[in-house]
Tab-separated table of C-alpha atoms and ligand atoms in Angstrom:
chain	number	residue	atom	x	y	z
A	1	UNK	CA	-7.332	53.296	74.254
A	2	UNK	CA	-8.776	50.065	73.043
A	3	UNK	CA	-12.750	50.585	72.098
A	4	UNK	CA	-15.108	48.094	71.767
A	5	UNK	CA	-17.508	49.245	68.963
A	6	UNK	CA	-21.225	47.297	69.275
A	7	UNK	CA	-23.870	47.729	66.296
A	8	UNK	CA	-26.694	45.085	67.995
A	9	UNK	CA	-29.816	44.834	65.805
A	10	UNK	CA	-32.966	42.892	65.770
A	11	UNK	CA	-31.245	39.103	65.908
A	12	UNK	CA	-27.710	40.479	64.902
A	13	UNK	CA	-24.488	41.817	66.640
A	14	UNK	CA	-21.382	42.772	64.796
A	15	UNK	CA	-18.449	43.716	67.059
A	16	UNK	CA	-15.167	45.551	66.406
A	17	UNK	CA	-12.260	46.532	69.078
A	18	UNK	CA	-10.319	49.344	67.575
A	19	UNK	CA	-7.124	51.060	69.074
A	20	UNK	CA	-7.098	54.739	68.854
A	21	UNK	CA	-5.965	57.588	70.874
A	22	UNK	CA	-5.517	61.407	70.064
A	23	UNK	CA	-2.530	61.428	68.204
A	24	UNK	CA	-3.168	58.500	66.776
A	25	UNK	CA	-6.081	60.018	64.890
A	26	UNK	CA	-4.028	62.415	63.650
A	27	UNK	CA	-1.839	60.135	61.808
A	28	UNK	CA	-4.542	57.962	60.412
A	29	UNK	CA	-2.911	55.128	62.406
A	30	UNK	CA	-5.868	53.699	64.077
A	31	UNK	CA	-5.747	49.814	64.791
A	32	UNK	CA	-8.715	47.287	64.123
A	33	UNK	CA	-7.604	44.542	66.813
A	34	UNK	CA	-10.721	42.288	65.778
A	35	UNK	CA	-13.939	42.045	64.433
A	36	UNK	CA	-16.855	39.774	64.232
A	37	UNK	CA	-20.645	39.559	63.431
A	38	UNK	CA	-23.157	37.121	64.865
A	39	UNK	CA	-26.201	36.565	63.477
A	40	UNK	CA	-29.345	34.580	64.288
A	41	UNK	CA	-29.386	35.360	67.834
A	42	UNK	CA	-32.376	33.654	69.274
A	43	UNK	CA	-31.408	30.231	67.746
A	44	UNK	CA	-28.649	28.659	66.731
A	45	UNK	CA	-26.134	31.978	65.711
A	46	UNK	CA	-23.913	31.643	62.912
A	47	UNK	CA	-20.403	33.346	63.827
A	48	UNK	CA	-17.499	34.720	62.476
A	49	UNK	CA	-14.696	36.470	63.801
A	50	UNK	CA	-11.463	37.683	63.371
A	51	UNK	CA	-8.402	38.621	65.243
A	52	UNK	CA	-6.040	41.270	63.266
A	53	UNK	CA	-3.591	39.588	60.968
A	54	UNK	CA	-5.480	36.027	61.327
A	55	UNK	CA	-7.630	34.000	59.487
A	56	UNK	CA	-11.727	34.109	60.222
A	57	UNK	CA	-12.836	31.826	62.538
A	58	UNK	CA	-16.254	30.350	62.242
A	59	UNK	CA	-18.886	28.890	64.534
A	60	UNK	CA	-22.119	27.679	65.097
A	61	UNK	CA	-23.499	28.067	68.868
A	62	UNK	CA	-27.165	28.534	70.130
A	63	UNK	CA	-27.105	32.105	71.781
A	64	UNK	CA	-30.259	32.662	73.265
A	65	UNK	CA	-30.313	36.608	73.393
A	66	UNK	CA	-27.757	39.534	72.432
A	67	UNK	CA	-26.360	39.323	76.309
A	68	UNK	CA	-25.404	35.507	75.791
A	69	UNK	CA	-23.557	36.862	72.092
A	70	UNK	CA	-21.729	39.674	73.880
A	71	UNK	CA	-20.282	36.830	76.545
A	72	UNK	CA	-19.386	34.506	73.685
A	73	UNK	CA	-17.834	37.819	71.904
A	74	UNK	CA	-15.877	38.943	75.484
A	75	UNK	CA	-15.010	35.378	76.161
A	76	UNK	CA	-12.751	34.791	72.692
A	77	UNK	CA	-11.670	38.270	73.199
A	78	UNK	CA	-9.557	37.638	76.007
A	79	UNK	CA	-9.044	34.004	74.991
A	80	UNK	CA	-5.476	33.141	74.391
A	81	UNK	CA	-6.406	31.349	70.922
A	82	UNK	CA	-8.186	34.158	69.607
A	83	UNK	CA	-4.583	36.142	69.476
A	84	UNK	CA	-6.336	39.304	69.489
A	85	UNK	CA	-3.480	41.899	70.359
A	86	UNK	CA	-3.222	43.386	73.947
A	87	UNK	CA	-6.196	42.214	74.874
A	88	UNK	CA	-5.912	39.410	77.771
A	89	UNK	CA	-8.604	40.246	80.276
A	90	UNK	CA	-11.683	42.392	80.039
A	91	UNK	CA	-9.612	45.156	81.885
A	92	UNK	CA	-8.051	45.770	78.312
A	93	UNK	CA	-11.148	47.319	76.907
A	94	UNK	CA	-11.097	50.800	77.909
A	95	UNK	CA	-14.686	52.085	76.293
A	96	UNK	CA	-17.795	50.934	74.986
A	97	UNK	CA	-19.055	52.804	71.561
A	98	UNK	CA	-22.472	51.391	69.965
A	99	UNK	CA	-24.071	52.495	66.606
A	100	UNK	CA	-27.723	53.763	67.492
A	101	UNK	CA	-30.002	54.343	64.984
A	102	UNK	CA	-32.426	56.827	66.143
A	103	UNK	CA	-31.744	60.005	68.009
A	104	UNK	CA	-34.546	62.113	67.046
A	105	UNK	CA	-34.595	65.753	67.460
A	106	UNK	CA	-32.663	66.350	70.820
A	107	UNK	CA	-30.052	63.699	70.078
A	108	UNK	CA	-27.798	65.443	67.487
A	109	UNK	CA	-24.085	64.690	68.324
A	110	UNK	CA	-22.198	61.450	70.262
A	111	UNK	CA	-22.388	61.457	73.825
A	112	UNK	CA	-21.358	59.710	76.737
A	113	UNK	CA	-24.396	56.871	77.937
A	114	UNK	CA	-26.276	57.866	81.287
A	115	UNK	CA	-30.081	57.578	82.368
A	116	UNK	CA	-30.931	60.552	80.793
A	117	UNK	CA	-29.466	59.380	77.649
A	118	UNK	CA	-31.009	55.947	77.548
A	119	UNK	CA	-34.624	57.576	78.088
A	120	UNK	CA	-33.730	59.742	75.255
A	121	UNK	CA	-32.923	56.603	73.342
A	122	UNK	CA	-36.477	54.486	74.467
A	123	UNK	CA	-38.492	58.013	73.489
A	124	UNK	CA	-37.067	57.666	69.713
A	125	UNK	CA	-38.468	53.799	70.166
A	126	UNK	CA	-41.529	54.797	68.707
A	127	UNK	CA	-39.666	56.284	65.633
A	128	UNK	CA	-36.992	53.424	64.824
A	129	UNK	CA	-39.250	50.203	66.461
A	130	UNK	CA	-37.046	47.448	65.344
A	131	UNK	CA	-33.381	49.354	65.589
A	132	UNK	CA	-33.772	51.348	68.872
A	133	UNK	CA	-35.105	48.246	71.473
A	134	UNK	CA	-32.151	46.231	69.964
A	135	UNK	CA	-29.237	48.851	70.332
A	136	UNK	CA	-30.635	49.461	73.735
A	137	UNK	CA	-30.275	45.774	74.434
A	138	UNK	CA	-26.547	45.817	73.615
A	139	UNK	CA	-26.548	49.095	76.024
A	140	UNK	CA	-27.735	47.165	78.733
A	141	UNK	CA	-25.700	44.342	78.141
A	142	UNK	CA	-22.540	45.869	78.016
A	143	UNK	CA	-23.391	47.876	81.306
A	144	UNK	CA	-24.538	44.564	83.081
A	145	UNK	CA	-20.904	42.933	82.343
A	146	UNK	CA	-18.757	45.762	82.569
A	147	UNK	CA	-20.321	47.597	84.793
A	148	UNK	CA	-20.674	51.768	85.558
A	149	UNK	CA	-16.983	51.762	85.551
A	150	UNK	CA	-16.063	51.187	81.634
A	151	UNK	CA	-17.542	54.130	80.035
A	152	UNK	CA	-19.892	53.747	77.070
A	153	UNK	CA	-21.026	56.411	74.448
A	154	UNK	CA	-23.807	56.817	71.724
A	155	UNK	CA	-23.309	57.550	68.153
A	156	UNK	CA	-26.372	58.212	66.398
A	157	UNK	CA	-27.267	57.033	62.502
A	158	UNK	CA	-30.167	60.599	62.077
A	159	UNK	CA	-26.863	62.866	64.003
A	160	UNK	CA	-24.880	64.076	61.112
A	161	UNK	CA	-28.371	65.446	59.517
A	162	UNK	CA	-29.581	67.419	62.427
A	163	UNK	CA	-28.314	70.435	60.308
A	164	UNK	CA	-30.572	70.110	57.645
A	165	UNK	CA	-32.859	73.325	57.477
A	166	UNK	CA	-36.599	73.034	57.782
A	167	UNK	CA	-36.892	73.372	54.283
A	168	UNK	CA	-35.074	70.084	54.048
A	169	UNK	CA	-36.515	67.820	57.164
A	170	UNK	CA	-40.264	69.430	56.593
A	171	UNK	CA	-42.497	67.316	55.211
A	172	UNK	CA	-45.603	68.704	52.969
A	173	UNK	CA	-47.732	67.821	55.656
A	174	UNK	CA	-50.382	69.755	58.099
A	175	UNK	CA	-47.411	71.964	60.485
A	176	UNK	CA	-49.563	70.927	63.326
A	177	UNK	CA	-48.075	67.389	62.983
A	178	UNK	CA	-44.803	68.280	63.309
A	179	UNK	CA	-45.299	70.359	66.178
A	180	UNK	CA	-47.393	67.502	68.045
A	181	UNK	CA	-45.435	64.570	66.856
A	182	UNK	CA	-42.596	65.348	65.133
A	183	UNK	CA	-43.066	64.082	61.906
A	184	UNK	CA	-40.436	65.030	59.898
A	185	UNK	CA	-37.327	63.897	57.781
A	186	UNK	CA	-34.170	62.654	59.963
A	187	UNK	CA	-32.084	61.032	57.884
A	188	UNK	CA	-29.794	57.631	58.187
A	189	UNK	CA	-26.747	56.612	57.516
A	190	UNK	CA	-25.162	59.763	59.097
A	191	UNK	CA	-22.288	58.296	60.481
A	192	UNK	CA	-20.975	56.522	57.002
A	193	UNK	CA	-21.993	60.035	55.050
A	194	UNK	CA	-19.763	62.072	57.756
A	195	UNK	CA	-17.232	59.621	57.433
A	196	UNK	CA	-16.740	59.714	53.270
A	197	UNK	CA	-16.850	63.436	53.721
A	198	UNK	CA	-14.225	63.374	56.033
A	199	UNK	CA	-11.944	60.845	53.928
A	200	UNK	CA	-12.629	63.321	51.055
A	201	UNK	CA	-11.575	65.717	52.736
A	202	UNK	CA	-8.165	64.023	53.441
A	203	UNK	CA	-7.954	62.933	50.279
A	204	UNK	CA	-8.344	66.642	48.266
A	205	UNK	CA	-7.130	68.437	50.925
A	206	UNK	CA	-9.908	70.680	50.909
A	207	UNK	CA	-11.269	72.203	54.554
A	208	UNK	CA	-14.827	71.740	55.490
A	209	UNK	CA	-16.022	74.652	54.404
A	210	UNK	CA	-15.205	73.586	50.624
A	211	UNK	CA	-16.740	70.388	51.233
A	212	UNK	CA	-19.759	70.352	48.418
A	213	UNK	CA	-19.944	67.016	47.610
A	214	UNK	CA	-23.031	64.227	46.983
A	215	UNK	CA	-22.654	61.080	48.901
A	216	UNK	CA	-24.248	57.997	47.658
A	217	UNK	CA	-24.209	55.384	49.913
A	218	UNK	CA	-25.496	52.232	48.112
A	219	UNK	CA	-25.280	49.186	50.321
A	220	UNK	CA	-28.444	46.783	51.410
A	221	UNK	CA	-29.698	50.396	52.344
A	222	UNK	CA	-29.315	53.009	50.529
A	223	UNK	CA	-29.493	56.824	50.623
A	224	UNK	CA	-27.679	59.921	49.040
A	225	UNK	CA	-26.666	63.120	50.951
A	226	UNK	CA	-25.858	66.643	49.972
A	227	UNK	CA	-23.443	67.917	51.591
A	228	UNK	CA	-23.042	71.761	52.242
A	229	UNK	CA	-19.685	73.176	53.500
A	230	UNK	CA	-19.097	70.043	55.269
A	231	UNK	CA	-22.289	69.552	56.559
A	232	UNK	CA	-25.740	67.917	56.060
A	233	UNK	CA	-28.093	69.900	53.690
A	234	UNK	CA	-30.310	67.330	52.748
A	235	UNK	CA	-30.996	63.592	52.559
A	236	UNK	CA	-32.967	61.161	51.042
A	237	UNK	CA	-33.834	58.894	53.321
A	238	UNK	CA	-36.909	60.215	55.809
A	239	UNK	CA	-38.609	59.783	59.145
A	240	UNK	CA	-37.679	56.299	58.795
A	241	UNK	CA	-35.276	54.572	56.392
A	242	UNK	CA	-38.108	53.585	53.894
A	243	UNK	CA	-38.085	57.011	51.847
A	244	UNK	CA	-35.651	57.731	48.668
A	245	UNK	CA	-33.465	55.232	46.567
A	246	UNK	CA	-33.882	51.669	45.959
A	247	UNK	CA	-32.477	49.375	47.986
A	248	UNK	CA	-32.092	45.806	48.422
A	249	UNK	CA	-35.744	45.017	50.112
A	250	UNK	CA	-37.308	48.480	50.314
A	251	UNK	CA	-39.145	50.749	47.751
A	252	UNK	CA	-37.979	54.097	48.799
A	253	UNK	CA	-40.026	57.000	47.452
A	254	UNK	CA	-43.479	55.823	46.917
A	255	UNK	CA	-46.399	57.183	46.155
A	256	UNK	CA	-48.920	57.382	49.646
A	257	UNK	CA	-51.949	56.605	48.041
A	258	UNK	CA	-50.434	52.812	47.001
A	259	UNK	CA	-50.769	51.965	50.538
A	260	UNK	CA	-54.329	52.660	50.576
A	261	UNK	CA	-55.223	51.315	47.322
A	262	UNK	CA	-53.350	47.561	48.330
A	263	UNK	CA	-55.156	48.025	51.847
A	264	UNK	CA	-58.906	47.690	49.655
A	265	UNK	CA	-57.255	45.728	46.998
A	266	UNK	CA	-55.172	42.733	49.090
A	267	UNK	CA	-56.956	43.255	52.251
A	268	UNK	CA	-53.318	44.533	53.651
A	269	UNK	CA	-53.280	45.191	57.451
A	270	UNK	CA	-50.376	48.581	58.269
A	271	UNK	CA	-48.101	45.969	59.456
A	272	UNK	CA	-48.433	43.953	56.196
A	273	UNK	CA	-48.478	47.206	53.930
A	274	UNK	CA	-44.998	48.149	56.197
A	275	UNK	CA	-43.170	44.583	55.905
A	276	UNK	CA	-44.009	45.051	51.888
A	277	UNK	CA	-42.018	48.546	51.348
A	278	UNK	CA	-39.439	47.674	53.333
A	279	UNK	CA	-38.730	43.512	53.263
A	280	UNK	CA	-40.876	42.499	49.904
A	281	UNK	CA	-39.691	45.634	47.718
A	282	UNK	CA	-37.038	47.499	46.188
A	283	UNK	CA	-34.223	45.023	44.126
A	284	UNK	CA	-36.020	41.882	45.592
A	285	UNK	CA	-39.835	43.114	44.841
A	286	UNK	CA	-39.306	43.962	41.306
A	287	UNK	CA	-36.789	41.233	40.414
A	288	UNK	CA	-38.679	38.465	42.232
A	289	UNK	CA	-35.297	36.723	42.481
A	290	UNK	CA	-32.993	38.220	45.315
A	291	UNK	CA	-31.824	41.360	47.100
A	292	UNK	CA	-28.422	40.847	46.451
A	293	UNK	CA	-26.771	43.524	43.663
A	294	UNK	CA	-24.034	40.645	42.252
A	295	UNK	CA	-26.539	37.851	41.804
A	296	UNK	CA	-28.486	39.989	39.943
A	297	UNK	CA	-26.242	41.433	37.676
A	298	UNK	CA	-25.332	37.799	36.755
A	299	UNK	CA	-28.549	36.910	35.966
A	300	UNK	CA	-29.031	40.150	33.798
A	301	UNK	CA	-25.745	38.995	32.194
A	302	UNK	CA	-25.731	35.492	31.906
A	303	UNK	CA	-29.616	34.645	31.344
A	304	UNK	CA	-30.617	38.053	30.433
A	305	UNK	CA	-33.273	38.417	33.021
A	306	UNK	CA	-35.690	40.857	32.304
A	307	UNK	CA	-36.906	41.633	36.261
A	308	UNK	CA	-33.462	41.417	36.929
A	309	UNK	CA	-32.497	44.035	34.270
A	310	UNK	CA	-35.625	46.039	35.201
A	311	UNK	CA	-34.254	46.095	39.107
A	312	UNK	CA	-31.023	47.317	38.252
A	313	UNK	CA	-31.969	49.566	35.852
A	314	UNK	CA	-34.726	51.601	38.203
A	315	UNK	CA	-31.905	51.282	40.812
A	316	UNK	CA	-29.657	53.063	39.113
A	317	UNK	CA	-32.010	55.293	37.590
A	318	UNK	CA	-33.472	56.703	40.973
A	319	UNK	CA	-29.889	57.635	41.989
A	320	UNK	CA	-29.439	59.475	38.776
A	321	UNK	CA	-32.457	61.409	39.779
A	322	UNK	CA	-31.368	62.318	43.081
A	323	UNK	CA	-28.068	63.732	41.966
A	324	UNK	CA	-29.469	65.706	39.543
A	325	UNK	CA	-32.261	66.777	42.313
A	326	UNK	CA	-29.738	67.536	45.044
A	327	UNK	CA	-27.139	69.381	42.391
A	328	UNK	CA	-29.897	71.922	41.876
A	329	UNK	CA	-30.372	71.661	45.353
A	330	UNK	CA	-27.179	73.064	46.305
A	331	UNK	CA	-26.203	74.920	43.328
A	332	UNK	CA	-24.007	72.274	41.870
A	333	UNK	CA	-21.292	70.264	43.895
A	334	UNK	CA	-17.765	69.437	43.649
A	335	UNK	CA	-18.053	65.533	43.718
A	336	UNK	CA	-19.977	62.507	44.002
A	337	UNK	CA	-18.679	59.956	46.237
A	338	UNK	CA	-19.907	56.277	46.194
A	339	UNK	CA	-19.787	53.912	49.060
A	340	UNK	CA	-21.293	51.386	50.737
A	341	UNK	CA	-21.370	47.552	49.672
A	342	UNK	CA	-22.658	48.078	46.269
A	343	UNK	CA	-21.454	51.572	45.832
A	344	UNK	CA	-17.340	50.735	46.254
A	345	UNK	CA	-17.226	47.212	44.701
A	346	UNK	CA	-19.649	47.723	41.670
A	347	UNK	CA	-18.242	50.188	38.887
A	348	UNK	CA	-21.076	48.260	36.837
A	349	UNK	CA	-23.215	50.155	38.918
A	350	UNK	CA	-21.258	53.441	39.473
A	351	UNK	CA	-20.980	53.524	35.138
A	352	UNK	CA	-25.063	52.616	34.723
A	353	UNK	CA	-25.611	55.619	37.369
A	354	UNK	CA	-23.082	57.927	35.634
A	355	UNK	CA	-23.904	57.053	32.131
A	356	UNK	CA	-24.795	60.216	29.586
A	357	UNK	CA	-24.257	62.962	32.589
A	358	UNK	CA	-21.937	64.750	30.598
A	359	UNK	CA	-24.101	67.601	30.141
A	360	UNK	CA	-24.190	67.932	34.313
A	361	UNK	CA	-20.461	67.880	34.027
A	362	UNK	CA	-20.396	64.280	35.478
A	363	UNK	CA	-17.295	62.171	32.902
A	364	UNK	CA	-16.207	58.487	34.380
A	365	UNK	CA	-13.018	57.212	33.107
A	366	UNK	CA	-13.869	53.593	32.230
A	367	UNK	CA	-10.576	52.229	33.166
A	368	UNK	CA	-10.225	53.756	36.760
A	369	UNK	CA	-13.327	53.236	37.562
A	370	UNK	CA	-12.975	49.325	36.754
A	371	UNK	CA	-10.042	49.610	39.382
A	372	UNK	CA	-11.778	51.029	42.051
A	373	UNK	CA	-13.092	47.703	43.508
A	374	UNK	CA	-12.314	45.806	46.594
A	375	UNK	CA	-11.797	47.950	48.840
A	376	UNK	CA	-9.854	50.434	46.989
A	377	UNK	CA	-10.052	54.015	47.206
A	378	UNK	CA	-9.566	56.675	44.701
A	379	UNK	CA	-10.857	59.105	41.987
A	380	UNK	CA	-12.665	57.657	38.592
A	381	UNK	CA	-13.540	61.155	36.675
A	382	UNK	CA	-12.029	61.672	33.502
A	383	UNK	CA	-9.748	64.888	32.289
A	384	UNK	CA	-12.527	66.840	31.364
A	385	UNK	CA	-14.797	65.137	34.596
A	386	UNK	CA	-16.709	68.893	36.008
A	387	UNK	CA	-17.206	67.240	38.956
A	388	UNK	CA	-14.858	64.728	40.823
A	389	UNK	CA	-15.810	61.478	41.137
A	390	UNK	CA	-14.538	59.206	44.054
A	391	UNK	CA	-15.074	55.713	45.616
A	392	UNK	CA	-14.347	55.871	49.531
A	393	UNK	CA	-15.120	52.545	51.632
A	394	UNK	CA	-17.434	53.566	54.344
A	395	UNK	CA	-16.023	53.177	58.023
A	396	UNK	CA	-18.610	53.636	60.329
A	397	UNK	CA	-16.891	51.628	63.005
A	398	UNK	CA	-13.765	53.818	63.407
A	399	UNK	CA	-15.841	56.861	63.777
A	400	UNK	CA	-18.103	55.419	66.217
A	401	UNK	CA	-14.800	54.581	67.586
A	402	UNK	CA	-12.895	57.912	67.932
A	403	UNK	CA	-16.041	59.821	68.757
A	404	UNK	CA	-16.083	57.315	71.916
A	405	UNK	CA	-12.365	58.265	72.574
A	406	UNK	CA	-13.348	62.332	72.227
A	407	UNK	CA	-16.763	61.650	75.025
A	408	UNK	CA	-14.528	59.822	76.946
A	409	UNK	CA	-11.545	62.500	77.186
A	410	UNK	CA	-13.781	65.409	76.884
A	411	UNK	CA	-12.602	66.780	73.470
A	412	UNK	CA	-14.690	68.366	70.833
A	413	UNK	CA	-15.156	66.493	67.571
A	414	UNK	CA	-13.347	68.615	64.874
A	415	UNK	CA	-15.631	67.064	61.999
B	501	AMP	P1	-23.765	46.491	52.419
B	501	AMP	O1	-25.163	46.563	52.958
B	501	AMP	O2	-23.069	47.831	52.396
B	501	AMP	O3	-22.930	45.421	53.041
B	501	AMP	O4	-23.904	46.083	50.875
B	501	AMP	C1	-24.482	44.883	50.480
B	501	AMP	C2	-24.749	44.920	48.991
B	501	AMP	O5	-23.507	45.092	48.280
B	501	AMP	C3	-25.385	43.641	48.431
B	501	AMP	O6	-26.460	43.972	47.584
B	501	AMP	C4	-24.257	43.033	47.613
B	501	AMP	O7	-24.752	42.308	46.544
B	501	AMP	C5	-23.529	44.265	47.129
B	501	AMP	N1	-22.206	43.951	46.626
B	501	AMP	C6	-21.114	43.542	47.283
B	501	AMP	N2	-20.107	43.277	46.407
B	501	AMP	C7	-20.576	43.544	45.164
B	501	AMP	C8	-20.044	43.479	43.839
B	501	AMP	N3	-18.786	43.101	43.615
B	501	AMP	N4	-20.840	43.835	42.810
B	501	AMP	C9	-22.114	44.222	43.020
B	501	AMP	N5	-22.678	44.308	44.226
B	501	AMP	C10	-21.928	43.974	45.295
């Protein structure tokens, strides 16, 4: 079956069309036909794309909304130039699977898009206000060109943690606002956590009961998960994606009572005081130079920045903290895997965070974790290493595309 997987958000759309089918999965042999992202929608949209086995091909077009981006998507799809395998005519995508980012509290696994479904998505609007309104537009889009007969399914980012206990997803607050509003933690990143977990899984052999392991996934966004016998236990980021590590633009854990203070201080408005902890904050607040994890560890290197080395160094330093939070959390773990941009091509990074652990049992081998870059895959602990350490590139996309495959056939999901 050839899937079409769709993450839209606010002025972006990144596309792949994946070939998978039941036993297909089973032999790891899943195909990536193509892949693309287009950003900028709204104005002039900067484009690349890719058919399997060819070189990127790059454009500039004014798109004036994400329905306009999925045409220009659909229409090189099925273009004979684009050389995109088996697919000819629109009749060669089989299923639709999109990344959404909230699914609150009655969301909690993938499911096959109806009415129902899509109110369920607009009543988590109020909870994810920029991601929600723009997956929903690539919903609609999708439906309007393909119609009722191509089936389309939701994977939810907050899924994978709906089996964090109370103890877990309850914040400190009054109960009564959890009751009347649901303030809580949900958790992000679900689908890239349940993913490493999974390739770990492969990769040790081990079932998913003996799947204790801390992800870290360390991109532009960031979080860490502890994972339980396979499943979520806790995670750092919150009701929104604002709470835990650094990341590229946002603060993660914060003290509350800053907000108030810079609302007397600065004369801050809430939407000001929000667009500072999560676009003005994190590696790009404190540095003052950029969100981006390689510039700044040339400018450390080559002009010895001080910001920059400050950035990094509470970057790193905050994800030392949460492993050693969520090892007491869960009574130690097996392994710490690292993914995401920063997270698989940085062993700068993964050494900083790792540094001096030895006493948790954490021991990087400084060779194989210089190897582990690129895309590469493997284990960087050292002989005497406790607990394993790995590097697993994240692939979101493939899950969101064989959990489309399983709602569209009717078959459980085994992890
Ligand atoms: P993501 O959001 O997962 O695409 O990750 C983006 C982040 O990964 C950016 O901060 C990049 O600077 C960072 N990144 C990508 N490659 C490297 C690298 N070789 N070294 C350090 N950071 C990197």
């Amino acid at each position: 079956m050839n899937i079409l997987v769709l993450n839209c958000g606010s002025s972006s759309l990144k596309f792949q069309v994946i070939a998978t089918d039941l036993e297909v999965i089973d032999r790891n042999e899943d195909r990536q036909l193509a892949r693309g992202v287009l950003e900028r929608i709204g104005t002039e949209a900067l484009i690349t794309m890719r058919a399997e086995g060819r070189p990127a091909v790059r454009d500039a077009v004014p798109l004036r909304d994400h329905r306009a981006a999925l045409d220009h998507v659909l229409r090189w799809l099925v273009s004979p130039e684009s050389g995109v395998p088996g697919i000819t005519s629109l009749g060669d995508i089989h299923a639709i699977g999109h990344r959404i980012v909230h699914g609150g509290e009655k969301l909690t696994r993938s499911v096959l898009i109806d009415e129902a479904v899509i109110d369920q998505i607009e009543e988590c609007i109020e909870l994810a206000p920029l991601h929600n309104p723009a997956n929903l537009k690539g919903i609609q889009s999708a439906r309007q060109v393909f119609g009722p007969g191509v089936p389309q399914a939701a994977v939810f980012d907050t899924s994978f943690h709906s089996t964090m206990p109370p103890e877990s997803f309850l914040y400190a607050l009054p109960y009564q606002l959890y009751v009347r509003h649901r303030v809580r933690r949900y958790g992000f990143h679900g689908t890239s956590h349940r993913y490493v977990a999974y390739r770990y899984r492969q990769l040790t052999g081990l079932n998913h009961e003996q799947t204790n392991v801390i992800t870290l996934h360390l991109g532009n966004g960031c979080s860490a998960c502890a994972i339980k016998k396979g499943a979520s236990f806790d995670t750092s980021m919150g009701m929104t994606p604002a709470e835990g590590l650094v990341m590229g633009t946002r603060s993660g854990d914060l003290d509350p009572s800053v907000l108030e203070f810079l609302h007397h201080k600065e004369g801050m408005s809430f939407d000001e005081l929000d667009s500072l902890i999560n676009k003005r904050s994190g590696l790009l607040g404190v540095s003052g130079l950029t969100n981006d994890m390689r510039d700044l560890l040339s400018e450390e290197r080559e002009h010895e920045d001080r910001r920059a080395r400050l950035a990094v160094e509470i970057f790193c330093l905050r994800a030392r903290k949460y492993i050693g939070a969520y090892l007491a959390r869960m009574n130690g773990a097996d392994a710490i895997v690292f993914t995401g941009g920063i997270g698989e091509n940085s062993a700068e990074i993964r050494a900083r965070i790792t540094a001096d652990t030895g006493f948790l049992g954490i021991v990087p081998d400084d060779g194989r974790n210089q190897e582990l870059v690129g895309g590469r895959e493997g284990e960087f602990g050292a002989e005497g290493s406790r607990i394993r350490l790995f590097v697993i590139p994240t692939n979101e996309e493939l899950l969101i595309a064989r959990d489309t495959l399983r709602c569209v056939l009717g078959v459980p999901r085994r992890w």
